mmCIF file of C-alpha atoms and ligand atoms in Angstrom:
data_model
loop_
_atom_site.group_PDB
_atom_site.id
_atom_site.type_symbol
_atom_site.label_atom_id
_atom_site.label_comp_id
_atom_site.label_asym_id
_atom_site.label_seq_id
_atom_site.Cartn_x
_atom_site.Cartn_y
_atom_site.Cartn_z
ATOM 1 C CA MET R 1 6.920 18.969 9.144
ATOM 2 C CA SER R 2 3.761 17.002 8.596
ATOM 3 C CA GLY R 3 0.988 18.611 6.564
ATOM 4 C CA PRO R 4 -2.655 17.893 5.929
ATOM 5 C CA ALA R 5 -1.811 15.887 2.771
ATOM 6 C CA THR R 6 -0.932 12.874 4.931
ATOM 7 C CA GLU R 7 -4.164 13.007 6.919
ATOM 8 C CA THR R 8 -6.053 10.441 4.887
ATOM 9 C CA ARG R 9 -3.102 8.086 4.537
ATOM 10 C CA PHE R 10 -4.038 4.560 5.621
ATOM 11 C CA VAL R 11 -1.886 1.602 4.618
ATOM 12 C CA VAL R 12 -2.912 -2.034 4.682
ATOM 13 C CA ALA R 13 0.119 -4.350 4.349
ATOM 14 C CA ILE R 14 -0.709 -7.907 3.333
ATOM 15 C CA ASP R 15 2.016 -10.547 3.270
ATOM 16 C CA GLY R 16 2.179 -14.292 2.992
ATOM 17 C CA PRO R 17 3.477 -17.216 0.945
ATOM 18 C CA ALA R 18 2.507 -18.003 -2.652
ATOM 19 C CA ALA R 19 -1.115 -19.011 -3.325
ATOM 20 C CA ALA R 20 -2.371 -18.414 0.221
ATOM 21 C CA GLY R 21 -5.134 -16.173 -1.130
ATOM 22 C CA LYS R 22 -3.540 -12.828 -0.350
ATOM 23 C CA GLY R 23 -4.062 -11.376 -3.829
ATOM 24 C CA THR R 24 -7.774 -12.166 -3.847
ATOM 25 C CA ILE R 25 -8.166 -10.855 -0.299
ATOM 26 C CA ALA R 26 -6.134 -7.717 -1.045
ATOM 27 C CA LYS R 27 -8.181 -6.899 -4.154
ATOM 28 C CA ALA R 28 -11.461 -7.469 -2.313
ATOM 29 C CA VAL R 29 -10.572 -5.293 0.676
ATOM 30 C CA ALA R 30 -9.214 -2.533 -1.574
ATOM 31 C CA LYS R 31 -12.533 -2.511 -3.420
ATOM 32 C CA HIS R 32 -14.520 -2.662 -0.180
ATOM 33 C CA PHE R 33 -12.753 0.334 1.390
ATOM 34 C CA GLY R 34 -12.113 2.236 -1.865
ATOM 35 C CA PHE R 35 -8.319 2.017 -1.431
ATOM 36 C CA ALA R 36 -5.722 1.812 -4.210
ATOM 37 C CA TYR R 37 -4.150 -1.620 -4.708
ATOM 38 C CA LEU R 38 -0.647 -2.726 -5.655
ATOM 39 C CA ASP R 39 0.289 -6.374 -6.206
ATOM 40 C CA THR R 40 4.022 -6.081 -5.479
ATOM 41 C CA GLY R 41 4.621 -9.661 -6.663
ATOM 42 C CA LEU R 42 3.929 -8.324 -10.149
ATOM 43 C CA LEU R 43 6.942 -6.014 -9.852
ATOM 44 C CA TYR R 44 9.221 -9.008 -9.231
ATOM 45 C CA ARG R 45 7.435 -10.985 -11.939
ATOM 46 C CA ALA R 46 7.948 -8.135 -14.412
ATOM 47 C CA VAL R 47 11.663 -8.088 -13.542
ATOM 48 C CA GLY R 48 11.783 -11.898 -13.815
ATOM 49 C CA ALA R 49 10.111 -11.811 -17.234
ATOM 50 C CA ARG R 50 12.600 -9.255 -18.523
ATOM 51 C CA ALA R 51 15.492 -11.273 -17.071
ATOM 52 C CA LEU R 52 14.221 -14.334 -18.972
ATOM 53 C CA LEU R 53 14.493 -12.213 -22.133
ATOM 54 C CA GLY R 54 18.138 -11.577 -21.301
ATOM 55 C CA GLU R 55 17.905 -8.184 -19.588
ATOM 56 C CA ASN R 56 19.954 -7.485 -16.485
ATOM 57 C CA PRO R 57 17.458 -7.819 -13.570
ATOM 58 C CA VAL R 58 18.859 -4.859 -11.629
ATOM 59 C CA GLU R 59 18.524 -2.623 -14.701
ATOM 60 C CA ALA R 60 14.994 -3.919 -15.285
ATOM 61 C CA ALA R 61 14.094 -3.076 -11.666
ATOM 62 C CA ARG R 62 15.658 0.406 -11.907
ATOM 63 C CA ASN R 63 13.647 1.141 -15.059
ATOM 64 C CA MET R 64 10.369 -0.185 -13.643
ATOM 65 C CA GLU R 65 7.259 1.412 -15.090
ATOM 66 C CA THR R 66 3.597 0.700 -14.404
ATOM 67 C CA GLY R 67 3.212 -0.446 -18.028
ATOM 68 C CA PHE R 68 5.586 -3.402 -17.408
ATOM 69 C CA LEU R 69 2.966 -4.862 -15.065
ATOM 70 C CA ASN R 70 0.687 -5.579 -18.024
ATOM 71 C CA ALA R 71 3.115 -7.934 -19.803
ATOM 72 C CA PRO R 72 1.101 -10.972 -20.958
ATOM 73 C CA ASN R 73 2.964 -13.910 -19.391
ATOM 74 C CA LEU R 74 3.548 -12.667 -15.837
ATOM 75 C CA ARG R 75 1.379 -15.382 -14.246
ATOM 76 C CA SER R 76 3.256 -18.318 -15.787
ATOM 77 C CA ALA R 77 5.092 -20.818 -13.562
ATOM 78 C CA GLU R 78 8.356 -20.071 -15.395
ATOM 79 C CA VAL R 79 8.110 -16.345 -14.632
ATOM 80 C CA ALA R 80 7.080 -17.067 -11.006
ATOM 81 C CA ASN R 81 10.240 -19.083 -10.451
ATOM 82 C CA LYS R 82 12.447 -16.461 -12.067
ATOM 83 C CA ALA R 83 10.692 -13.764 -9.984
ATOM 84 C CA SER R 84 11.544 -15.631 -6.801
ATOM 85 C CA GLU R 85 15.167 -15.861 -7.970
ATOM 86 C CA VAL R 86 15.585 -12.170 -8.857
ATOM 87 C CA ALA R 87 13.742 -11.212 -5.642
ATOM 88 C CA ALA R 88 16.733 -12.570 -3.696
ATOM 89 C CA LEU R 89 19.014 -9.906 -5.216
ATOM 90 C CA PRO R 90 19.397 -6.973 -2.770
ATOM 91 C CA ASP R 91 19.950 -4.502 -5.657
ATOM 92 C CA VAL R 92 16.662 -5.553 -7.254
ATOM 93 C CA ARG R 93 14.841 -5.121 -3.935
ATOM 94 C CA SER R 94 16.299 -1.700 -3.268
ATOM 95 C CA ALA R 95 15.546 -0.555 -6.829
ATOM 96 C CA LEU R 96 11.879 -1.452 -6.287
ATOM 97 C CA PHE R 97 11.678 0.088 -2.792
ATOM 98 C CA ASP R 98 10.867 3.683 -3.841
ATOM 99 C CA PHE R 99 8.201 2.575 -6.327
ATOM 100 C CA GLN R 100 6.392 0.748 -3.515
ATOM 101 C CA ARG R 101 6.876 3.465 -0.856
ATOM 102 C CA HIS R 102 5.613 6.063 -3.243
ATOM 103 C CA PHE R 103 2.494 4.019 -3.935
ATOM 104 C CA ALA R 104 1.863 3.477 -0.203
ATOM 105 C CA GLN R 105 2.099 7.176 0.587
ATOM 106 C CA ARG R 106 -0.746 8.254 -1.662
ATOM 107 C CA SER R 107 -3.651 9.764 0.208
ATOM 108 C CA GLY R 108 -6.998 7.994 0.357
ATOM 109 C CA GLY R 109 -5.666 4.619 1.474
ATOM 110 C CA ALA R 110 -3.562 1.914 -0.125
ATOM 111 C CA VAL R 111 -3.376 -1.869 0.030
ATOM 112 C CA LEU R 112 -0.075 -3.508 -0.896
ATOM 113 C CA ASP R 113 0.425 -7.248 -0.958
ATOM 114 C CA GLY R 114 3.693 -9.147 -1.124
ATOM 115 C CA ARG R 115 6.259 -10.791 1.129
ATOM 116 C CA ASP R 116 7.930 -7.922 3.000
ATOM 117 C CA ILE R 117 5.345 -5.137 3.045
ATOM 118 C CA GLY R 118 4.741 -5.201 6.813
ATOM 119 C CA THR R 119 8.387 -5.822 7.670
ATOM 120 C CA ALA R 120 10.417 -3.731 5.191
ATOM 121 C CA ILE R 121 8.358 -1.577 2.813
ATOM 122 C CA CYS R 122 5.710 -0.221 5.211
ATOM 123 C CA PRO R 123 6.740 -1.160 8.759
ATOM 124 C CA ASP R 124 4.503 1.730 9.887
ATOM 125 C CA ALA R 125 1.366 0.406 8.133
ATOM 126 C CA GLU R 126 -1.892 0.962 10.011
ATOM 127 C CA VAL R 127 -2.901 -2.679 9.426
ATOM 128 C CA LYS R 128 -0.669 -5.689 8.829
ATOM 129 C CA LEU R 129 -2.132 -8.998 7.772
ATOM 130 C CA PHE R 130 -0.235 -12.245 7.215
ATOM 131 C CA ILE R 131 -2.229 -14.661 5.059
ATOM 132 C CA THR R 132 -1.127 -18.273 5.124
ATOM 133 C CA ALA R 133 -2.259 -21.875 4.480
ATOM 134 C CA THR R 134 -0.554 -25.281 4.368
ATOM 135 C CA PRO R 135 1.706 -25.914 1.323
ATOM 136 C CA GLN R 136 -0.663 -28.721 0.200
ATOM 137 C CA THR R 137 -3.719 -26.441 0.271
ATOM 138 C CA ARG R 138 -1.858 -23.701 -1.604
ATOM 139 C CA ALA R 139 -0.520 -26.148 -4.201
ATOM 140 C CA LYS R 140 -4.013 -27.557 -4.720
ATOM 141 C CA ARG R 141 -5.427 -24.043 -5.311
ATOM 142 C CA ARG R 142 -2.632 -23.099 -7.676
ATOM 143 C CA PHE R 143 -2.996 -26.431 -9.507
ATOM 144 C CA GLU R 144 -6.741 -25.780 -10.065
ATOM 145 C CA GLU R 145 -6.001 -22.246 -11.312
ATOM 146 C CA LEU R 146 -3.358 -23.469 -13.763
ATOM 147 C CA LYS R 147 -5.599 -26.311 -14.939
ATOM 148 C CA GLN R 148 -8.441 -23.875 -15.591
ATOM 149 C CA SER R 149 -6.168 -21.606 -17.576
ATOM 150 C CA GLY R 150 -5.259 -24.571 -19.788
ATOM 151 C CA THR R 151 -1.735 -25.172 -18.454
ATOM 152 C CA LYS R 152 -0.701 -28.841 -18.529
ATOM 153 C CA ILE R 153 0.996 -29.542 -15.205
ATOM 154 C CA ASP R 154 0.601 -32.167 -12.473
ATOM 155 C CA TYR R 155 -0.147 -31.536 -8.787
ATOM 156 C CA GLN R 156 3.175 -32.943 -7.507
ATOM 157 C CA THR R 157 5.111 -30.518 -9.719
ATOM 158 C CA VAL R 158 3.048 -27.597 -8.410
ATOM 159 C CA LEU R 159 3.603 -28.743 -4.804
ATOM 160 C CA LYS R 160 7.326 -29.017 -5.441
ATOM 161 C CA ASP R 161 7.351 -25.481 -6.947
ATOM 162 C CA VAL R 162 5.367 -24.044 -4.024
ATOM 163 C CA LYS R 163 7.771 -25.596 -1.504
ATOM 164 C CA ALA R 164 10.847 -24.488 -3.447
ATOM 165 C CA ARG R 165 9.507 -20.925 -3.682
ATOM 166 C CA ASP R 166 8.668 -20.901 0.054
ATOM 167 C CA ALA R 167 12.162 -22.103 0.896
ATOM 168 C CA ARG R 168 13.774 -19.445 -1.304
ATOM 169 C CA ASP R 169 11.488 -16.615 -0.146
ATOM 170 C CA MET R 170 11.953 -17.513 3.538
ATOM 171 C CA SER R 171 15.691 -18.145 3.516
ATOM 172 C CA ARG R 172 16.964 -15.147 1.541
ATOM 173 C CA LYS R 173 19.076 -12.729 3.557
ATOM 174 C CA ASP R 174 17.383 -9.549 2.379
ATOM 175 C CA ALA R 175 13.777 -9.058 3.578
ATOM 176 C CA PRO R 176 12.844 -12.756 3.912
ATOM 177 C CA LEU R 177 9.204 -13.796 4.032
ATOM 178 C CA VAL R 178 8.190 -13.633 7.678
ATOM 179 C CA ALA R 179 5.137 -12.327 9.541
ATOM 180 C CA ALA R 180 5.728 -8.925 11.144
ATOM 181 C CA GLU R 181 5.524 -9.160 14.947
ATOM 182 C CA ASP R 182 2.417 -6.989 14.943
ATOM 183 C CA ALA R 183 0.713 -8.730 12.008
ATOM 184 C CA ARG R 184 -2.676 -10.401 12.339
ATOM 185 C CA VAL R 185 -2.379 -13.935 10.972
ATOM 186 C CA ILE R 186 -5.217 -15.345 8.861
ATOM 187 C CA ASP R 187 -4.811 -19.066 8.137
ATOM 188 C CA THR R 188 -7.036 -19.770 5.126
ATOM 189 C CA THR R 189 -6.515 -23.576 5.123
ATOM 190 C CA ALA R 190 -9.991 -24.244 6.519
ATOM 191 C CA LEU R 191 -11.671 -21.048 5.278
ATOM 192 C CA ASP R 192 -13.339 -20.318 1.977
ATOM 193 C CA ILE R 193 -12.495 -17.086 0.209
ATOM 194 C CA GLY R 194 -15.589 -15.255 1.499
ATOM 195 C CA GLN R 195 -14.754 -16.097 5.116
ATOM 196 C CA SER R 196 -11.124 -15.047 4.594
ATOM 197 C CA ILE R 197 -12.195 -11.676 3.148
ATOM 198 C CA GLU R 198 -14.633 -11.117 6.031
ATOM 199 C CA LYS R 199 -11.868 -11.684 8.569
ATOM 200 C CA ALA R 200 -9.572 -9.249 6.773
ATOM 201 C CA ILE R 201 -12.313 -6.602 6.591
ATOM 202 C CA ALA R 202 -13.009 -7.022 10.317
ATOM 203 C CA PHE R 203 -9.334 -6.456 11.213
ATOM 204 C CA ILE R 204 -9.153 -3.367 8.992
ATOM 205 C CA ARG R 205 -12.372 -1.917 10.368
ATOM 206 C CA ALA R 206 -11.113 -2.433 13.927
ATOM 207 C CA ALA R 207 -7.898 -0.582 13.059
ATOM 208 C CA GLN R 208 -9.860 2.257 11.437
ATOM 209 C CA ASN R 209 -11.984 2.623 14.562
ATOM 210 C CA ALA R 210 -8.904 2.577 16.771
ATOM 211 C CA ASN R 211 -7.388 5.363 14.629
ATOM 212 C CA LEU R 212 -10.412 7.663 14.866
HETATM 213 O O1 DC I 1 3.189 -13.000 -4.942
HETATM 214 P P1 DC I 1 3.838 -13.556 -6.218
HETATM 215 O O2 DC I 1 3.739 -15.042 -6.315
HETATM 216 O O3 DC I 1 3.339 -12.870 -7.439
HETATM 217 O O4 DC I 1 5.407 -13.175 -6.093
HETATM 218 C C1 DC I 1 6.367 -13.580 -7.047
HETATM 219 C C2 DC I 1 7.743 -13.662 -6.370
HETATM 220 O O5 DC I 1 8.181 -12.355 -6.032
HETATM 221 C C3 DC I 1 7.757 -14.467 -5.067
HETATM 222 O O6 DC I 1 8.361 -15.734 -5.214
HETATM 223 C C4 DC I 1 8.576 -13.667 -4.115
HETATM 224 C C5 DC I 1 8.765 -12.323 -4.739
HETATM 225 N N1 DC I 1 8.207 -11.224 -3.967
HETATM 226 C C6 DC I 1 9.018 -10.648 -3.015
HETATM 227 O O7 DC I 1 10.116 -11.109 -2.794
HETATM 228 N N2 DC I 1 8.587 -9.562 -2.328
HETATM 229 C C7 DC I 1 7.362 -9.054 -2.531
HETATM 230 N N3 DC I 1 6.967 -7.980 -1.854
HETATM 231 C C8 DC I 1 6.509 -9.658 -3.489
HETATM 232 C C9 DC I 1 6.956 -10.758 -4.179
#
């Protein structure tokens, strides 16, 4: 039985490879439309960080709490690589499934970004966006970010990491990174962030109008 509580539900699923701009776009559209936002990569990063401290990743995923997402080192390259590794474990993915579904089902609208939101977590999302860019463009952006945050790393290492993460995220058996068939693709290689956000907003607005 469906009740009025679901009436204002509106899910925007945003997927794509590392450093394509999906986080920035997701945050901006959530703010624009007044929707709640969940960076699902942070869930895997939080599990990765706990695994680096010696915790069993499946246990860490089962015990996931919002507070874990504020751990200080979640954006480091070391944690990113571990996150990609633990994300290949089906038991980790299934342990994080309910957390994400629950978030998506809140009323008032929700934006989730990740790798499998449109394909596995919210296949019924009202809007699906797939944000991508060439590996070189993404590595260059990530390199600039890391440099600005004071991390000593060279571009070739970042490019190698980006490619290795892509390969792992795309080739895993469980919920690999792939655009949903009904996703709108936004290639940000030749776009600046403002243009990318505008495109995303236009797709969401069109879907809202179609749903009226
Ligand atoms: O988006 P990110 O770089 O913070 O994600 C970190 C890792 O987590 C990434 O390598 C793949 C994994 N991930 C995933 O498998 N599924 C998601 N929905 C989000 C992230």
